[in-house]
Amino acid sequence: NYCDTEYAFYEGKKQTLPEIVTAVAEFRCPLVEITGGEPLLQKNVLPLMSMLADAGHTVLLETSGAHDISQVDPRVHRIMDLKTPGSGEVDKNLWSNIDHLNKHDEVKFVIGSREDYEWSREQLQRYKLNERCRAVLFSPIFGRIDPREIVEWILADRLPVRFQLQMHKFIWTPTQRGV
């Protein structure tokens, strides 16, 4: 209920995988992030990520955590959300994905309330996510909760997490595209 790229579900243009890889190469950027909507719903995203890695890119996948990540090329860095109760999608978390996370992956919790924070803290501890992954990210829902509150909770609980803001929403208009 807080997706900031909802237009990605309805817009875009069809391209072949080689066309996409060529277009990405033209940016001359070594880091490529595959994000949403939900990229794992795209039919050819798995071979695309492998082709981008073959071309020498560092590839990141940002996924909702509702779809199987086990078939993702091991060279891809997975950033997986665990949906909190306030998202309305906590029942869509695919818990078996946790078994596929490794030291170059990240888990992200998007937090909109104290309840979301406490739930996230519990999952962090239950699954030892900070030991399993490179980073655990706590990120506020923009405009719904004061980021300072989450930081204070993290500090009080001495959690081994990184706090993350969607910087583009502070630098540009929160709904601006292409930033």
PDB file of C-alpha atoms in Angstrom:
ATOM      1  CA  ASN A   1       0.000   0.000   0.000  1.00  0.00           C
ATOM      2  CA  TYR A   2       3.016   2.298  -0.117  1.00  0.00           C
ATOM      3  CA  CYS A   3       4.654   1.300  -3.421  1.00  0.00           C
ATOM      4  CA  ASP A   4       6.320   4.349  -4.951  1.00  0.00           C
ATOM      5  CA  THR A   5       6.704   2.903  -8.446  1.00  0.00           C
ATOM      6  CA  GLU A   6       3.195   1.635  -9.001  1.00  0.00           C
ATOM      7  CA  TYR A   7       3.354   2.963 -12.568  1.00  0.00           C
ATOM      8  CA  ALA A   8       5.862   0.166 -13.282  1.00  0.00           C
ATOM      9  CA  PHE A   9       2.951  -2.287 -13.202  1.00  0.00           C
ATOM     10  CA  TYR A  10       1.296  -0.604 -16.185  1.00  0.00           C
ATOM     11  CA  GLU A  11       3.968   1.194 -18.200  1.00  0.00           C
ATOM     12  CA  GLY A  12       7.067   0.291 -20.156  1.00  0.00           C
ATOM     13  CA  LYS A  13       7.931  -1.168 -23.527  1.00  0.00           C
ATOM     14  CA  LYS A  14       8.827  -4.638 -24.706  1.00  0.00           C
ATOM     15  CA  GLN A  15      12.463  -5.252 -25.552  1.00  0.00           C
ATOM     16  CA  THR A  16      14.523  -8.340 -26.232  1.00  0.00           C
ATOM     17  CA  LEU A  17      17.138  -9.339 -23.696  1.00  0.00           C
ATOM     18  CA  PRO A  18      20.033  -8.354 -26.002  1.00  0.00           C
ATOM     19  CA  GLU A  19      18.379  -4.946 -26.548  1.00  0.00           C
ATOM     20  CA  ILE A  20      18.172  -4.412 -22.799  1.00  0.00           C
ATOM     21  CA  VAL A  21      21.788  -5.460 -22.227  1.00  0.00           C
ATOM     22  CA  THR A  22      22.924  -3.110 -25.021  1.00  0.00           C
ATOM     23  CA  ALA A  23      20.862  -0.231 -23.616  1.00  0.00           C
ATOM     24  CA  VAL A  24      22.334  -0.789 -20.154  1.00  0.00           C
ATOM     25  CA  ALA A  25      25.886  -0.856 -21.584  1.00  0.00           C
ATOM     26  CA  GLU A  26      25.311   2.569 -23.152  1.00  0.00           C
ATOM     27  CA  PHE A  27      24.968   4.083 -19.676  1.00  0.00           C
ATOM     28  CA  ARG A  28      28.570   3.022 -18.903  1.00  0.00           C
ATOM     29  CA  CYS A  29      27.534   2.259 -15.350  1.00  0.00           C
ATOM     30  CA  PRO A  30      28.993  -0.840 -13.693  1.00  0.00           C
ATOM     31  CA  LEU A  31      26.135  -1.150 -11.178  1.00  0.00           C
ATOM     32  CA  VAL A  32      22.675  -2.229 -12.348  1.00  0.00           C
ATOM     33  CA  GLU A  33      19.658  -2.627 -10.089  1.00  0.00           C
ATOM     34  CA  ILE A  34      16.611  -4.609 -11.172  1.00  0.00           C
ATOM     35  CA  THR A  35      13.615  -3.311  -9.251  1.00  0.00           C
ATOM     36  CA  GLY A  36       9.872  -3.019  -9.459  1.00  0.00           C
ATOM     37  CA  GLY A  37       7.030  -3.270  -9.208  1.00  0.00           C
ATOM     38  CA  GLU A  38       8.096  -6.849  -8.607  1.00  0.00           C
ATOM     39  CA  PRO A  39      10.871  -7.883 -10.998  1.00  0.00           C
ATOM     40  CA  LEU A  40      10.521 -11.623 -10.341  1.00  0.00           C
ATOM     41  CA  LEU A  41       7.117 -11.479 -12.033  1.00  0.00           C
ATOM     42  CA  GLN A  42       8.850 -10.655 -15.319  1.00  0.00           C
ATOM     43  CA  LYS A  43       9.192 -13.768 -17.470  1.00  0.00           C
ATOM     44  CA  ASN A  44      12.819 -13.280 -18.545  1.00  0.00           C
ATOM     45  CA  VAL A  45      14.294 -11.529 -15.540  1.00  0.00           C
ATOM     46  CA  LEU A  46      16.423 -14.519 -14.477  1.00  0.00           C
ATOM     47  CA  PRO A  47      18.283 -14.797 -17.791  1.00  0.00           C
ATOM     48  CA  LEU A  48      18.504 -10.989 -17.974  1.00  0.00           C
ATOM     49  CA  MET A  49      20.304 -10.819 -14.635  1.00  0.00           C
ATOM     50  CA  SER A  50      22.722 -13.547 -15.743  1.00  0.00           C
ATOM     51  CA  MET A  51      23.390 -11.760 -19.038  1.00  0.00           C
ATOM     52  CA  LEU A  52      24.095  -8.496 -17.212  1.00  0.00           C
ATOM     53  CA  ALA A  53      26.488 -10.283 -14.841  1.00  0.00           C
ATOM     54  CA  ASP A  54      28.156 -11.984 -17.839  1.00  0.00           C
ATOM     55  CA  ALA A  55      28.652  -8.497 -19.333  1.00  0.00           C
ATOM     56  CA  GLY A  56      30.623  -7.510 -16.236  1.00  0.00           C
ATOM     57  CA  HIS A  57      27.977  -5.565 -14.334  1.00  0.00           C
ATOM     58  CA  THR A  58      27.402  -5.801 -10.618  1.00  0.00           C
ATOM     59  CA  VAL A  59      23.718  -6.707 -10.503  1.00  0.00           C
ATOM     60  CA  LEU A  60      21.331  -5.963  -7.644  1.00  0.00           C
ATOM     61  CA  LEU A  61      17.824  -7.382  -7.399  1.00  0.00           C
ATOM     62  CA  GLU A  62      15.290  -5.607  -5.207  1.00  0.00           C
ATOM     63  CA  THR A  63      12.380  -7.954  -4.564  1.00  0.00           C
ATOM     64  CA  SER A  64       9.304  -8.011  -2.367  1.00  0.00           C
ATOM     65  CA  GLY A  65      10.179 -11.357  -0.811  1.00  0.00           C
ATOM     66  CA  ALA A  66       6.922 -12.888  -2.020  1.00  0.00           C
ATOM     67  CA  HIS A  67       8.526 -14.891  -4.840  1.00  0.00           C
ATOM     68  CA  ASP A  68      11.150 -17.636  -4.859  1.00  0.00           C
ATOM     69  CA  ILE A  69      14.698 -16.253  -5.009  1.00  0.00           C
ATOM     70  CA  SER A  70      16.418 -19.652  -5.132  1.00  0.00           C
ATOM     71  CA  GLN A  71      16.887 -19.587  -8.913  1.00  0.00           C
ATOM     72  CA  VAL A  72      18.485 -16.137  -9.019  1.00  0.00           C
ATOM     73  CA  ASP A  73      22.041 -16.233 -10.387  1.00  0.00           C
ATOM     74  CA  PRO A  74      24.407 -16.460  -7.386  1.00  0.00           C
ATOM     75  CA  ARG A  75      26.382 -13.466  -8.711  1.00  0.00           C
ATOM     76  CA  VAL A  76      23.326 -11.243  -8.139  1.00  0.00           C
ATOM     77  CA  HIS A  77      23.074  -9.344  -4.864  1.00  0.00           C
ATOM     78  CA  ARG A  78      19.545  -9.819  -3.565  1.00  0.00           C
ATOM     79  CA  ILE A  79      17.822  -7.111  -1.542  1.00  0.00           C
ATOM     80  CA  MET A  80      14.721  -8.779  -0.179  1.00  0.00           C
ATOM     81  CA  ASP A  81      11.879  -7.084   1.658  1.00  0.00           C
ATOM     82  CA  LEU A  82      10.142  -8.779   4.496  1.00  0.00           C
ATOM     83  CA  LYS A  83       6.720  -7.155   4.496  1.00  0.00           C
ATOM     84  CA  THR A  84       5.650  -5.793   7.863  1.00  0.00           C
ATOM     85  CA  PRO A  85       2.121  -5.983   9.315  1.00  0.00           C
ATOM     86  CA  GLY A  86       1.404  -2.366   8.338  1.00  0.00           C
ATOM     87  CA  SER A  87       2.053  -3.150   4.673  1.00  0.00           C
ATOM     88  CA  GLY A  88      -1.057  -5.316   4.503  1.00  0.00           C
ATOM     89  CA  GLU A  89       1.099  -7.974   2.801  1.00  0.00           C
ATOM     90  CA  VAL A  90       2.801  -9.771   5.671  1.00  0.00           C
ATOM     91  CA  ASP A  91       0.990 -12.973   4.689  1.00  0.00           C
ATOM     92  CA  LYS A  92       2.714 -12.860   1.276  1.00  0.00           C
ATOM     93  CA  ASN A  93       6.228 -13.237   2.710  1.00  0.00           C
ATOM     94  CA  LEU A  94       7.804 -16.392   1.328  1.00  0.00           C
ATOM     95  CA  TRP A  95       9.654 -17.476   4.462  1.00  0.00           C
ATOM     96  CA  SER A  96      11.617 -20.205   2.663  1.00  0.00           C
ATOM     97  CA  ASN A  97      13.536 -17.395   0.922  1.00  0.00           C
ATOM     98  CA  ILE A  98      15.446 -16.787   4.143  1.00  0.00           C
ATOM     99  CA  ASP A  99      17.220 -20.110   3.657  1.00  0.00           C
ATOM    100  CA  HIS A 100      18.577 -18.832   0.326  1.00  0.00           C
ATOM    101  CA  LEU A 101      20.055 -15.588   1.649  1.00  0.00           C
ATOM    102  CA  ASN A 102      23.818 -15.293   1.983  1.00  0.00           C
ATOM    103  CA  LYS A 103      26.562 -12.873   2.984  1.00  0.00           C
ATOM    104  CA  HIS A 104      26.202 -10.602  -0.048  1.00  0.00           C
ATOM    105  CA  ASP A 105      22.425 -10.243   0.284  1.00  0.00           C
ATOM    106  CA  GLU A 106      20.376  -7.732   2.249  1.00  0.00           C
ATOM    107  CA  VAL A 107      17.003  -7.812   3.968  1.00  0.00           C
ATOM    108  CA  LYS A 108      14.890  -4.679   4.153  1.00  0.00           C
ATOM    109  CA  PHE A 109      12.028  -3.838   6.472  1.00  0.00           C
ATOM    110  CA  VAL A 110       9.873  -0.861   5.499  1.00  0.00           C
ATOM    111  CA  ILE A 111       8.449   0.491   8.731  1.00  0.00           C
ATOM    112  CA  GLY A 112       5.378   2.645   9.259  1.00  0.00           C
ATOM    113  CA  SER A 113       4.635   2.216  12.971  1.00  0.00           C
ATOM    114  CA  ARG A 114       5.944   0.989  16.303  1.00  0.00           C
ATOM    115  CA  GLU A 115       4.158  -2.325  15.629  1.00  0.00           C
ATOM    116  CA  ASP A 116       6.089  -2.696  12.349  1.00  0.00           C
ATOM    117  CA  TYR A 117       9.335  -1.899  14.157  1.00  0.00           C
ATOM    118  CA  GLU A 118       8.752  -4.463  16.900  1.00  0.00           C
ATOM    119  CA  TRP A 119       7.745  -7.111  14.367  1.00  0.00           C
ATOM    120  CA  SER A 120      10.878  -6.360  12.325  1.00  0.00           C
ATOM    121  CA  ARG A 121      13.082  -6.554  15.423  1.00  0.00           C
ATOM    122  CA  GLU A 122      11.559  -9.957  16.219  1.00  0.00           C
ATOM    123  CA  GLN A 123      12.261 -11.317  12.703  1.00  0.00           C
ATOM    124  CA  LEU A 124      15.813  -9.953  12.818  1.00  0.00           C
ATOM    125  CA  GLN A 125      16.447 -11.873  16.027  1.00  0.00           C
ATOM    126  CA  ARG A 126      14.457 -15.016  15.205  1.00  0.00           C
ATOM    127  CA  TYR A 127      16.252 -15.607  11.886  1.00  0.00           C
ATOM    128  CA  LYS A 128      19.620 -14.086  12.921  1.00  0.00           C
ATOM    129  CA  LEU A 129      19.424 -11.977   9.786  1.00  0.00           C
ATOM    130  CA  ASN A 130      22.404  -9.821  10.708  1.00  0.00           C
ATOM    131  CA  GLU A 131      24.571 -12.972  10.762  1.00  0.00           C
ATOM    132  CA  ARG A 132      23.088 -14.416   7.586  1.00  0.00           C
ATOM    133  CA  CYS A 133      23.210 -11.273   5.415  1.00  0.00           C
ATOM    134  CA  ARG A 134      25.536  -8.447   4.579  1.00  0.00           C
ATOM    135  CA  ALA A 135      23.062  -5.910   5.913  1.00  0.00           C
ATOM    136  CA  VAL A 136      19.633  -5.565   7.462  1.00  0.00           C
ATOM    137  CA  LEU A 137      17.950  -2.306   6.535  1.00  0.00           C
ATOM    138  CA  PHE A 138      15.233  -0.472   8.452  1.00  0.00           C
ATOM    139  CA  SER A 139      13.544   2.141   6.295  1.00  0.00           C
ATOM    140  CA  PRO A 140      10.637   4.450   7.199  1.00  0.00           C
ATOM    141  CA  ILE A 141       7.567   4.778   5.010  1.00  0.00           C
ATOM    142  CA  PHE A 142       7.978   8.291   3.662  1.00  0.00           C
ATOM    143  CA  GLY A 143       5.419  10.651   5.152  1.00  0.00           C
ATOM    144  CA  ARG A 144       3.884   8.069   7.474  1.00  0.00           C
ATOM    145  CA  ILE A 145       6.369   8.003  10.351  1.00  0.00           C
ATOM    146  CA  ASP A 146       9.045  10.376  11.604  1.00  0.00           C
ATOM    147  CA  PRO A 147      12.396   8.775  10.698  1.00  0.00           C
ATOM    148  CA  ARG A 148      13.864  10.027  13.975  1.00  0.00           C
ATOM    149  CA  GLU A 149      11.506   7.737  15.920  1.00  0.00           C
ATOM    150  CA  ILE A 150      12.867   4.642  14.207  1.00  0.00           C
ATOM    151  CA  VAL A 151      16.456   5.780  14.755  1.00  0.00           C
ATOM    152  CA  GLU A 152      15.752   6.308  18.459  1.00  0.00           C
ATOM    153  CA  TRP A 153      14.234   2.822  18.748  1.00  0.00           C
ATOM    154  CA  ILE A 154      17.191   1.256  16.930  1.00  0.00           C
ATOM    155  CA  LEU A 155      19.647   3.030  19.217  1.00  0.00           C
ATOM    156  CA  ALA A 156      17.705   2.147  22.366  1.00  0.00           C
ATOM    157  CA  ASP A 157      17.590  -1.518  21.354  1.00  0.00           C
ATOM    158  CA  ARG A 158      21.177  -1.467  20.024  1.00  0.00           C
ATOM    159  CA  LEU A 159      20.083  -3.309  16.895  1.00  0.00           C
ATOM    160  CA  PRO A 160      22.722  -4.405  14.355  1.00  0.00           C
ATOM    161  CA  VAL A 161      20.894  -2.787  11.437  1.00  0.00           C
ATOM    162  CA  ARG A 162      21.444   0.054   8.989  1.00  0.00           C
ATOM    163  CA  PHE A 163      18.935   2.873   8.828  1.00  0.00           C
ATOM    164  CA  GLN A 164      17.955   3.790   5.283  1.00  0.00           C
ATOM    165  CA  LEU A 165      16.136   6.788   3.851  1.00  0.00           C
ATOM    166  CA  GLN A 166      14.803   7.110   0.337  1.00  0.00           C
ATOM    167  CA  MET A 167      17.110  10.048  -0.358  1.00  0.00           C
ATOM    168  CA  HIS A 168      15.518  10.873  -3.702  1.00  0.00           C
ATOM    169  CA  LYS A 169      12.334  11.834  -1.844  1.00  0.00           C
ATOM    170  CA  PHE A 170      14.249  14.410   0.188  1.00  0.00           C
ATOM    171  CA  ILE A 171      16.265  15.793  -2.725  1.00  0.00           C
ATOM    172  CA  TRP A 172      13.472  15.924  -5.315  1.00  0.00           C
ATOM    173  CA  THR A 173       9.685  15.946  -5.150  1.00  0.00           C
ATOM    174  CA  PRO A 174       8.679  12.587  -3.618  1.00  0.00           C
ATOM    175  CA  THR A 175       6.693  11.573  -6.717  1.00  0.00           C
ATOM    176  CA  GLN A 176       9.321  12.628  -9.279  1.00  0.00           C
ATOM    177  CA  ARG A 177      10.314   9.882 -11.702  1.00  0.00           C
ATOM    178  CA  GLY A 178      13.681   9.083 -13.158  1.00  0.00           C
ATOM    179  CA  VAL A 179      15.784  10.034 -10.158  1.00  0.00           C
TER     180      VAL A 179
END
